[in-house]
Amino acid sequence: MSTGIVGIIGAMDAEIARFLEEMQQVETREIQGIHYHKGELSGVPVVVCKSGVGKVNAAVCTQLLIDRYRVESVIFTGVAGALHSDLDIGDLVISTECQQHDMDASPLGFPKGTIPFQETSVFPADPGLIEWAKKAGESIEGVKVLTGKVLSGDQFISDVEKVKQLREEFNGACVEMEGAAVAHVCHLSGVPYVVIRSMSDRADQTAQVNFLEFTELAAERSCLMVRHLLQQKAKA
């Protein structure tokens, strides 16, 4: 039975800090080193948590969130590196689907990005959450919002050739380190999800400097997008 609770995950403190500041009636519980903050945000019951960086951390955090809180949907939010040429720092990407770009069993004859012997390796986001996110994006002035594939890997991408490869091989809009793991767990558990990412860098040689400089700006815009989405949900 649906609980009506929305799970919100970020990988870093900066990606969830604004949610925690605005939440009401907060109850915090630590499970396996992860702090889950249950309360209300924009009139919607939520559980907000920080997964930590990387796919394993994200998967563990998501499964615990689903098992312990029975959330009806999951939103993963935070920053990413831009792959699509139309994206600039601060712009937003809404996931249509997610895939692990660093899954590589090609010596065994599997295409890169394919998880061997599994039904699917590309995990579609929920159409309803995508539409709500798109409407939320329309209310944010001066920011470009694109929908597209989010690529994930346990790598920080800062190479122009790698950006070109990811764009051409996987048709990725942006690249980060957690979304596909969240999507995988949600798929297996039958829980709708969407990933909302704001660009902190262009995943090129300037990525390290840009990431440090613009993470706060990107995280703020990503949080703003999620708040607008929740406001729509509260009115629905």
XYZ file of N, CA and C in Angstrom:
708
model
N 0.844 -1.198 0.000
C 0.000 0.000 0.000
C 0.876 1.244 0.000
N 0.519 2.224 -0.820
C 1.296 3.448 -0.913
C 1.219 4.247 0.379
N 2.357 4.784 0.791
C 2.417 5.613 1.992
C 2.243 7.087 1.679
N 2.378 7.441 0.405
C 2.339 8.846 0.022
C 3.629 9.575 0.298
N 4.638 8.865 0.807
C 5.913 9.493 1.160
C 6.835 9.518 -0.057
N 7.477 10.659 -0.272
C 8.452 10.804 -1.354
C 9.852 10.731 -0.757
N 10.687 9.864 -1.301
C 12.079 9.791 -0.885
C 12.926 10.738 -1.702
N 13.757 11.527 -1.044
C 14.645 12.473 -1.722
C 16.077 12.152 -1.307
N 16.913 11.871 -2.299
C 18.297 11.483 -2.025
C 19.256 12.449 -2.714
N 20.306 12.826 -2.013
C 21.439 13.527 -2.595
C 22.704 12.803 -2.178
N 23.772 12.964 -2.934
C 25.010 12.249 -2.605
C 25.849 12.992 -1.579
N 25.723 14.331 -1.546
C 26.584 15.153 -0.695
C 25.736 16.064 0.180
N 26.361 16.588 1.246
C 25.658 17.486 2.165
C 25.047 18.673 1.443
N 25.806 19.266 0.525
C 25.326 20.456 -0.175
C 24.056 20.193 -0.971
N 23.848 18.937 -1.368
C 22.705 18.596 -2.214
C 21.410 18.384 -1.433
N 21.525 18.249 -0.117
C 20.304 18.079 0.692
C 20.147 19.144 1.769
N 21.148 20.008 1.938
C 21.152 20.973 3.049
C 19.921 21.872 3.040
N 19.528 22.344 1.859
C 18.400 23.273 1.788
C 17.079 22.588 2.129
N 16.961 21.323 1.768
C 15.761 20.572 2.150
C 15.656 20.474 3.672
N 16.766 20.152 4.317
C 16.763 19.979 5.768
C 16.433 21.285 6.480
N 16.884 22.403 5.911
C 16.589 23.706 6.508
C 15.093 24.022 6.471
N 14.403 23.543 5.436
C 13.001 23.913 5.227
C 12.007 22.864 5.711
N 12.480 21.676 6.048
C 11.582 20.615 6.484
C 10.949 20.931 7.842
N 9.755 20.406 8.033
C 9.048 20.575 9.301
C 8.782 19.209 9.922
N 8.616 19.188 11.250
C 8.283 17.974 12.004
C 9.273 16.847 11.689
N 10.533 17.160 11.823
C 11.582 16.236 11.388
C 11.904 15.199 12.473
N 11.948 13.955 12.060
C 12.428 12.861 12.897
C 13.596 12.200 12.163
N 14.730 12.093 12.829
C 15.931 11.554 12.197
C 16.275 10.187 12.772
N 16.606 9.277 11.885
C 16.973 7.919 12.281
C 18.217 7.507 11.506
N 19.172 6.924 12.193
C 20.393 6.431 11.539
C 20.276 4.943 11.281
N 20.478 4.541 10.024
C 20.438 3.141 9.633
C 21.697 2.841 8.819
N 22.519 1.952 9.308
C 23.763 1.564 8.625
C 24.607 2.775 8.230
N 24.669 3.735 9.159
C 25.504 4.909 8.958
C 24.888 6.003 8.114
N 23.671 5.782 7.627
C 22.975 6.784 6.811
C 21.884 7.426 7.654
N 21.798 8.755 7.617
C 20.786 9.474 8.379
C 19.567 9.742 7.488
N 18.435 9.226 7.918
C 17.175 9.404 7.206
C 16.321 10.406 7.987
N 15.953 11.500 7.322
C 15.214 12.581 7.951
C 13.778 12.561 7.432
N 12.853 12.159 8.289
C 11.444 12.072 7.906
C 10.711 13.317 8.395
N 9.910 13.920 7.500
C 9.162 15.116 7.872
C 8.267 15.572 6.740
N 8.072 16.875 6.665
C 7.211 17.439 5.631
C 7.941 18.573 4.912
N 7.792 18.612 3.605
C 8.428 19.643 2.788
C 7.460 20.062 1.696
N 7.163 21.350 1.617
C 6.217 21.883 0.619
C 4.865 21.180 0.698
N 4.461 20.815 1.911
C 3.163 20.179 2.106
C 3.113 18.703 1.775
N 4.282 18.085 1.535
C 4.348 16.676 1.137
C 5.180 15.903 2.162
N 4.720 14.716 2.607
C 5.556 13.896 3.486
C 6.772 13.367 2.735
N 7.946 13.546 3.318
C 9.185 13.170 2.637
C 10.137 12.482 3.611
N 11.070 11.751 3.038
C 12.251 11.284 3.766
C 13.455 11.739 2.958
N 14.307 12.552 3.577
C 15.485 13.094 2.907
C 16.727 12.414 3.467
N 17.647 12.026 2.586
C 18.850 11.334 3.052
C 20.028 11.615 2.130
N 21.224 11.454 2.693
C 22.474 11.595 1.937
C 23.073 10.212 1.747
N 23.242 9.824 0.499
C 23.730 8.474 0.204
C 25.231 8.332 0.358
N 25.970 9.433 0.115
C 27.402 9.318 -0.099
C 27.656 9.144 -1.589
N 28.900 9.290 -1.986
C 29.269 9.303 -3.401
C 29.464 7.890 -3.935
N 29.019 7.651 -5.160
C 29.280 6.384 -5.834
C 28.076 5.473 -5.884
N 28.138 4.507 -6.795
C 26.979 3.662 -7.092
C 26.622 2.712 -5.955
N 27.607 2.155 -5.279
C 27.290 1.229 -4.187
C 26.594 1.965 -3.043
N 27.150 3.109 -2.639
C 26.503 3.915 -1.603
C 25.072 4.269 -1.984
N 24.885 4.666 -3.231
C 23.555 5.065 -3.692
C 22.578 3.905 -3.665
N 23.040 2.726 -4.073
C 22.171 1.557 -4.092
C 21.751 1.147 -2.689
N 22.707 1.110 -1.765
C 22.402 0.748 -0.377
C 21.406 1.722 0.222
N 21.666 3.017 0.039
C 20.799 4.054 0.580
C 19.376 3.928 0.036
N 19.263 3.691 -1.250
C 17.946 3.603 -1.894
C 17.173 2.388 -1.421
N 17.838 1.235 -1.321
C 17.133 0.031 -0.889
C 16.641 0.154 0.551
N 17.460 0.728 1.418
C 17.032 0.953 2.801
C 15.857 1.920 2.859
N 15.918 2.957 2.056
C 14.832 3.941 2.000
C 13.520 3.281 1.601
N 13.569 2.439 0.596
C 12.364 1.749 0.115
C 11.867 0.732 1.148
N 12.786 -0.046 1.703
C 12.394 -1.109 2.634
C 11.867 -0.563 3.951
N 12.531 0.448 4.491
C 12.179 0.925 5.831
C 11.043 1.940 5.825
N 10.932 2.728 4.751
C 9.940 3.802 4.751
C 8.818 3.609 3.734
N 8.921 2.576 2.917
C 7.867 2.266 1.945
C 7.489 3.495 1.112
N 8.486 4.220 0.641
C 8.214 5.441 -0.131
C 7.477 5.095 -1.424
N 6.630 6.011 -1.869
C 5.863 5.768 -3.094
C 6.646 6.156 -4.339
N 7.666 7.003 -4.170
C 8.510 7.404 -5.296
C 9.830 7.922 -4.756
N 10.832 7.975 -5.634
C 12.171 8.423 -5.250
C 12.636 9.502 -6.227
N 13.155 10.583 -5.664
C 13.783 11.642 -6.458
C 15.251 11.706 -6.057
N 16.136 11.530 -7.017
C 17.563 11.735 -6.739
C 17.950 13.084 -7.320
N 18.596 13.896 -6.523
C 18.880 15.263 -6.948
C 20.316 15.642 -6.618
N 20.851 16.597 -7.354
C 22.209 17.055 -7.099
C 22.870 17.584 -8.353
N 24.191 17.462 -8.408
C 24.963 18.067 -9.488
C 25.513 16.993 -10.426
N 25.892 17.440 -11.621
C 26.425 16.526 -12.639
C 27.295 17.301 -13.609
N 28.002 16.550 -14.445
C 28.787 17.145 -15.516
C 28.007 17.101 -16.819
N 28.025 18.192 -17.556
C 27.267 18.285 -18.800
C 27.957 17.507 -19.920
N 27.165 16.756 -20.686
C 27.631 16.104 -21.907
C 27.002 16.741 -23.137
N 25.725 17.092 -23.036
C 25.000 17.699 -24.150
C 25.556 19.097 -24.416
N 25.782 19.400 -25.693
C 26.416 20.672 -26.060
C 25.560 21.890 -25.728
N 24.259 21.705 -25.561
C 23.374 22.826 -25.242
C 23.376 23.183 -23.758
N 24.004 22.362 -22.934
C 23.968 22.588 -21.489
C 25.116 23.460 -21.011
N 24.796 24.375 -20.102
C 25.781 25.223 -19.470
C 25.735 24.997 -17.967
N 26.720 25.542 -17.266
C 26.738 25.422 -15.810
C 25.471 26.045 -15.221
N 24.809 25.316 -14.342
C 23.569 25.783 -13.729
C 22.317 25.286 -14.414
N 22.438 24.793 -15.667
C 21.272 24.244 -16.365
C 20.882 22.905 -15.738
N 19.668 22.462 -16.067
C 19.096 21.287 -15.404
C 18.789 20.164 -16.391
N 18.971 18.933 -15.933
C 18.605 17.748 -16.717
C 17.616 16.910 -15.903
N 16.531 16.526 -16.560
C 15.556 15.594 -15.997
C 15.774 14.257 -16.695
N 15.941 13.210 -15.925
C 16.233 11.906 -16.534
C 15.032 11.337 -17.276
N 15.259 10.881 -18.482
C 14.289 10.021 -19.160
C 14.605 8.564 -18.858
N 15.895 8.300 -18.610
C 16.386 6.958 -18.301
C 17.800 7.079 -17.759
N 18.292 6.013 -17.158
C 19.645 5.992 -16.602
C 20.368 4.721 -17.023
N 21.696 4.845 -17.140
C 22.516 3.689 -17.517
C 23.907 3.845 -16.924
N 24.529 2.717 -16.581
C 25.905 2.722 -16.091
C 26.875 2.734 -17.277
N 27.629 3.800 -17.418
C 28.547 3.870 -18.560
C 29.823 3.074 -18.317
N 30.134 2.785 -17.048
C 31.380 2.065 -16.763
C 31.193 0.555 -16.635
N 29.984 0.075 -16.896
C 29.769 -1.385 -16.969
C 30.327 -1.870 -18.303
N 31.358 -2.689 -18.266
C 32.034 -3.071 -19.508
C 32.405 -4.555 -19.499
N 31.546 -5.365 -20.120
C 31.833 -6.788 -20.323
C 32.036 -7.060 -21.811
N 32.564 -6.051 -22.517
C 32.738 -6.187 -23.966
C 33.682 -7.318 -24.369
N 34.703 -7.697 -23.557
C 35.520 -8.851 -23.939
C 34.716 -10.154 -24.019
N 33.544 -10.173 -23.368
C 32.674 -11.353 -23.423
C 31.623 -11.238 -24.521
N 31.672 -10.139 -25.280
C 30.741 -9.976 -26.389
C 29.531 -9.121 -26.081
N 29.477 -8.521 -24.887
C 28.364 -7.644 -24.536
C 28.707 -6.198 -24.880
N 27.746 -5.433 -25.407
C 27.999 -4.019 -25.656
C 28.339 -3.289 -24.360
N 29.173 -2.272 -24.450
C 29.480 -1.471 -23.268
C 28.195 -0.897 -22.675
N 28.129 -0.875 -21.359
C 26.937 -0.380 -20.685
C 25.895 -1.448 -20.429
N 26.120 -2.661 -20.948
C 25.170 -3.765 -20.770
C 25.562 -4.609 -19.558
N 24.596 -4.844 -18.676
C 24.818 -5.731 -17.539
C 24.565 -7.160 -18.014
N 25.574 -8.020 -18.010
C 25.402 -9.375 -18.563
C 24.270 -10.153 -17.912
N 23.540 -10.864 -18.753
C 22.508 -11.819 -18.314
C 21.371 -11.161 -17.534
N 21.163 -9.880 -17.766
C 20.057 -9.177 -17.107
C 19.092 -8.670 -18.160
N 17.819 -8.626 -17.798
C 16.774 -8.270 -18.752
C 16.977 -6.890 -19.353
N 17.370 -5.935 -18.533
C 17.586 -4.579 -19.039
C 18.765 -3.942 -18.338
N 19.410 -3.034 -19.031
C 20.524 -2.269 -18.464
C 20.243 -0.773 -18.499
N 19.142 -0.401 -19.117
C 18.717 0.997 -19.203
C 17.387 1.108 -18.469
N 17.343 1.970 -17.476
C 16.197 2.017 -16.567
C 15.389 3.297 -16.769
N 14.180 3.179 -17.339
C 13.358 4.363 -17.632
C 12.870 5.033 -16.356
N 12.864 6.355 -16.369
C 12.273 7.121 -15.277
C 10.754 7.119 -15.417
N 10.072 7.468 -14.348
C 8.610 7.450 -14.346
C 8.051 8.604 -15.179
N 7.177 8.331 -16.154
C 6.643 9.397 -17.023
C 5.916 10.492 -16.253
N 5.169 10.118 -15.217
C 4.459 11.120 -14.435
C 5.393 12.055 -13.698
N 6.449 11.505 -13.095
C 7.432 12.334 -12.403
C 8.199 13.219 -13.384
N 8.462 12.688 -14.572
C 9.131 13.500 -15.600
C 8.279 14.715 -15.957
N 6.980 14.496 -16.150
C 6.091 15.606 -16.519
C 5.998 16.631 -15.408
N 5.896 16.177 -14.169
C 5.877 17.109 -13.037
C 7.179 17.899 -12.981
N 8.297 17.226 -13.219
C 9.589 17.908 -13.185
C 9.690 18.938 -14.311
N 9.190 18.593 -15.482
C 9.213 19.541 -16.600
C 8.396 20.790 -16.275
N 7.223 20.593 -15.679
C 6.396 21.737 -15.289
C 7.085 22.565 -14.211
N 7.762 21.888 -13.301
C 8.519 22.595 -12.269
C 9.622 23.434 -12.898
N 10.269 22.893 -13.925
C 11.335 23.624 -14.606
C 10.853 24.881 -15.298
N 9.618 24.853 -15.762
C 9.062 26.024 -16.449
C 8.918 27.227 -15.528
N 8.873 26.971 -14.230
C 8.686 28.061 -13.269
C 10.004 28.647 -12.782
N 11.117 28.130 -13.271
C 12.432 28.643 -12.872
C 12.993 29.499 -14.011
N 13.127 30.776 -13.780
C 13.551 31.697 -14.837
C 15.066 31.652 -15.059
N 15.455 31.822 -16.317
C 16.858 31.957 -16.661
C 17.663 30.675 -16.636
N 16.976 29.524 -16.600
C 17.669 28.237 -16.556
C 17.132 27.337 -17.651
N 18.032 26.721 -18.389
C 17.631 25.768 -19.423
C 17.367 24.412 -18.786
N 16.268 23.779 -19.177
C 15.915 22.460 -18.650
C 15.775 21.490 -19.815
N 16.564 20.430 -19.801
C 16.508 19.398 -20.834
C 16.113 18.059 -20.216
N 15.458 17.228 -21.007
C 15.250 15.838 -20.614
C 16.231 14.974 -21.408
N 16.710 13.908 -20.794
C 17.653 13.043 -21.500
C 18.189 11.950 -20.604
N 19.079 11.149 -21.178
C 19.660 10.023 -20.441
C 20.733 10.510 -19.478
N 20.652 10.031 -18.247
C 21.673 10.295 -17.237
C 22.605 9.091 -17.173
N 23.894 9.336 -17.328
C 24.895 8.274 -17.261
C 25.603 8.307 -15.919
N 25.877 7.121 -15.380
C 26.526 7.023 -14.068
C 27.725 6.096 -14.134
N 28.752 6.452 -13.385
C 29.922 5.593 -13.263
C 30.740 6.015 -12.071
N 31.556 5.114 -11.556
C 32.411 5.441 -10.419
C 33.688 6.116 -10.909
N 33.478 7.215 -11.629
C 34.580 8.000 -12.199
C 34.162 9.468 -12.223
N 35.112 10.371 -11.947
C 34.864 11.795 -12.167
C 35.401 12.131 -13.553
N 34.524 12.524 -14.451
C 34.899 12.731 -15.853
C 35.440 14.143 -16.046
N 36.661 14.231 -16.585
C 37.279 15.540 -16.829
C 38.156 15.494 -18.076
N 37.660 14.799 -19.094
C 38.430 14.597 -20.324
C 37.515 14.798 -21.527
N 37.933 15.651 -22.436
C 37.109 15.993 -23.603
C 36.808 14.769 -24.456
N 37.794 13.913 -24.662
C 37.587 12.716 -25.474
C 36.596 11.756 -24.818
N 36.666 11.668 -23.491
C 35.718 10.813 -22.773
C 34.306 11.376 -22.883
N 34.178 12.683 -22.810
C 32.873 13.333 -22.987
C 32.308 12.997 -24.362
N 33.134 13.115 -25.383
C 32.707 12.809 -26.749
C 32.257 11.357 -26.861
N 33.028 10.451 -26.250
C 32.698 9.026 -26.301
C 31.359 8.746 -25.627
N 31.156 9.315 -24.447
C 29.912 9.074 -23.706
C 28.712 9.634 -24.451
N 28.917 10.768 -25.074
C 27.835 11.393 -25.836
C 27.484 10.555 -27.069
N 28.505 10.102 -27.782
C 28.275 9.364 -29.025
C 27.846 7.923 -28.774
N 28.442 7.286 -27.779
C 28.189 5.861 -27.543
C 26.880 5.610 -26.798
N 26.558 6.521 -25.855
C 25.392 6.294 -25.008
C 24.307 7.359 -25.151
N 24.594 8.413 -25.907
C 23.641 9.513 -26.068
C 23.258 10.115 -24.710
N 24.262 10.282 -23.851
C 24.022 10.837 -22.527
C 23.869 12.343 -22.547
N 22.984 12.846 -21.708
C 22.830 14.294 -21.545
C 23.786 14.826 -20.493
N 23.999 14.027 -19.441
C 24.932 14.432 -18.387
C 25.515 13.178 -17.744
N 26.560 13.381 -16.946
C 27.246 12.248 -16.328
C 27.477 12.548 -14.852
N 27.265 11.526 -14.015
C 27.448 11.654 -12.574
C 27.797 10.291 -12.016
N 27.599 10.071 -10.703
C 28.152 8.869 -10.088
C 27.144 8.022 -9.297
N 25.844 8.348 -9.391
C 24.881 7.619 -8.558
C 23.558 7.250 -9.228
N 23.066 8.066 -10.141
C 21.693 7.960 -10.623
C 21.293 6.593 -11.149
N 22.157 5.940 -11.911
C 21.795 4.643 -12.491
C 21.657 3.560 -11.423
N 22.403 3.686 -10.331
C 22.264 2.732 -9.234
C 20.920 2.904 -8.543
N 20.528 4.157 -8.316
C 19.208 4.449 -7.754
C 18.121 3.908 -8.680
N 18.270 4.176 -9.969
C 17.286 3.722 -10.959
C 17.181 2.201 -10.983
N 18.318 1.519 -10.878
C 18.358 0.052 -10.891
C 17.573 -0.513 -9.702
N 17.840 0.019 -8.523
C 17.143 -0.447 -7.318
C 15.645 -0.164 -7.412
N 15.288 1.030 -7.861
C 13.870 1.377 -8.006
C 13.178 0.453 -9.001
N 13.866 0.133 -10.081
C 13.317 -0.779 -11.088
C 13.033 -2.148 -10.485
N 13.988 -2.677 -9.746
C 13.819 -3.996 -9.143
C 12.721 -4.001 -8.078
N 12.534 -2.867 -7.413
C 11.552 -2.764 -6.337
C 10.190 -2.275 -6.815
N 10.094 -1.893 -8.090
C 8.827 -1.408 -8.627
C 8.430 -0.046 -8.101
N 9.406 0.804 -7.799
C 9.148 2.139 -7.254
C 9.479 3.196 -8.318
N 8.546 4.098 -8.623
C 8.816 5.145 -9.608
C 9.959 6.052 -9.154
N 10.762 6.516 -10.116
C 11.865 7.412 -9.766
C 12.052 8.452 -10.855
N 12.770 9.517 -10.493
C 13.302 10.460 -11.472
C 14.590 11.040 -10.894
N 15.533 11.346 -11.775
C 16.778 12.006 -11.381
C 16.737 13.432 -11.910
N 17.036 14.386 -11.045
C 17.097 15.798 -11.432
C 18.499 16.294 -11.108
N 19.221 16.703 -12.128
C 20.614 17.116 -11.956
C 20.832 18.528 -12.499
N 21.594 19.317 -11.756
C 22.013 20.637 -12.212
C 23.495 20.567 -12.560
N 23.881 21.235 -13.635
C 25.245 21.120 -14.133
C 26.210 21.977 -13.304
N 27.201 21.312 -12.705
C 28.236 22.018 -11.954
C 29.491 22.237 -12.795
N 29.594 21.508 -13.907
C 30.775 21.604 -14.762
C 30.439 21.004 -16.121
N 31.392 21.098 -17.054
C 31.176 20.562 -18.394
C 31.946 19.269 -18.629
N 32.376 18.623 -17.558
C 33.058 17.320 -17.636
C 34.280 17.346 -18.555
N 34.961 18.500 -18.602
C 36.160 18.621 -19.430
C 37.360 18.944 -18.536
N 38.438 19.532 -19.133
C 39.641 19.793 -18.338
C 39.417 20.812 -17.226
N 38.367 21.608 -17.330
C 38.064 22.601 -16.292
C 37.120 22.034 -15.225
N 36.779 20.755 -15.319
C 35.730 20.189 -14.471
C 36.051 20.294 -12.989
N 37.313 20.039 -12.607
C 37.640 20.054 -11.184
C 37.435 21.441 -10.597
N 37.941 22.475 -11.294
C 37.780 23.850 -10.817
C 36.315 24.241 -10.820
N 35.612 23.962 -11.929
C 34.204 24.327 -12.027
C 33.351 23.624 -10.981
N 33.650 22.345 -10.744
C 32.870 21.582 -9.762
C 32.935 22.251 -8.395
N 34.150 22.595 -7.966
C 34.319 23.209 -6.657
C 33.672 24.593 -6.598
N 33.773 25.331 -7.687
C 33.275 26.708 -7.710
C 31.760 26.782 -7.809
N 31.157 25.888 -8.573
C 29.740 26.032 -8.904
C 28.820 24.983 -8.265
N 29.375 24.123 -7.414
C 28.541 23.103 -6.786
C 27.401 23.720 -5.982
N 27.674 24.778 -5.230
C 26.638 25.408 -4.405
C 25.519 25.969 -5.277
N 25.886 26.659 -6.368
C 24.884 27.212 -7.287
C 24.052 26.093 -7.906
N 24.720 25.055 -8.390
C 24.015 23.963 -9.051
C 23.093 23.240 -8.076
N 23.583 23.008 -6.855
C 22.768 22.322 -5.852
C 21.537 23.143 -5.504
N 21.695 24.456 -5.413
C 20.557 25.328 -5.113
C 19.493 25.231 -6.197
N 19.896 25.224 -7.445
C 18.924 25.144 -8.541
C 18.242 23.780 -8.589
N 19.001 22.741 -8.319
C 18.422 21.406 -8.295
C 17.394 21.292 -7.167
N 17.723 21.824 -5.999
C 16.789 21.811 -4.864
C 15.538 22.623 -5.182
N 15.718 23.757 -5.841
C 14.580 24.596 -6.212
C 13.628 23.838 -7.125
N 14.195 23.115 -8.059
C 13.392 22.314 -8.983
C 12.569 21.271 -8.232
N 13.204 20.586 -7.287
C 12.500 19.555 -6.520
C 11.393 20.172 -5.684
N 11.649 21.325 -5.078
C 10.612 21.985 -4.277
C 9.408 22.343 -5.127
N 9.643 22.836 -6.336
C 8.539 23.161 -7.248
C 7.760 21.902 -7.617
N 8.479 20.795 -7.812
C 7.816 19.530 -8.129
C 6.916 19.095 -6.971
N 7.432 19.198 -5.757
C 6.644 18.803 -4.589
C 5.412 19.687 -4.421
N 5.545 20.971 -4.738
C 4.403 21.881 -4.636
C 3.295 21.457 -5.597
N 3.694 20.997 -6.784
C 2.695 20.481 -7.729
C 2.027 19.233 -7.185
N 2.817 18.364 -6.596
C 2.277 17.134 -6.027
C 1.283 17.461 -4.923
N 1.604 18.454 -4.090
C 0.731 18.813 -2.978
C -0.632 19.314 -3.476
N -0.637 19.944 -4.658
C -1.893 20.483 -5.209
C -2.694 19.429 -5.961
N -2.026 18.345 -6.342
C -2.681 17.324 -7.175
C -3.769 16.571 -6.409
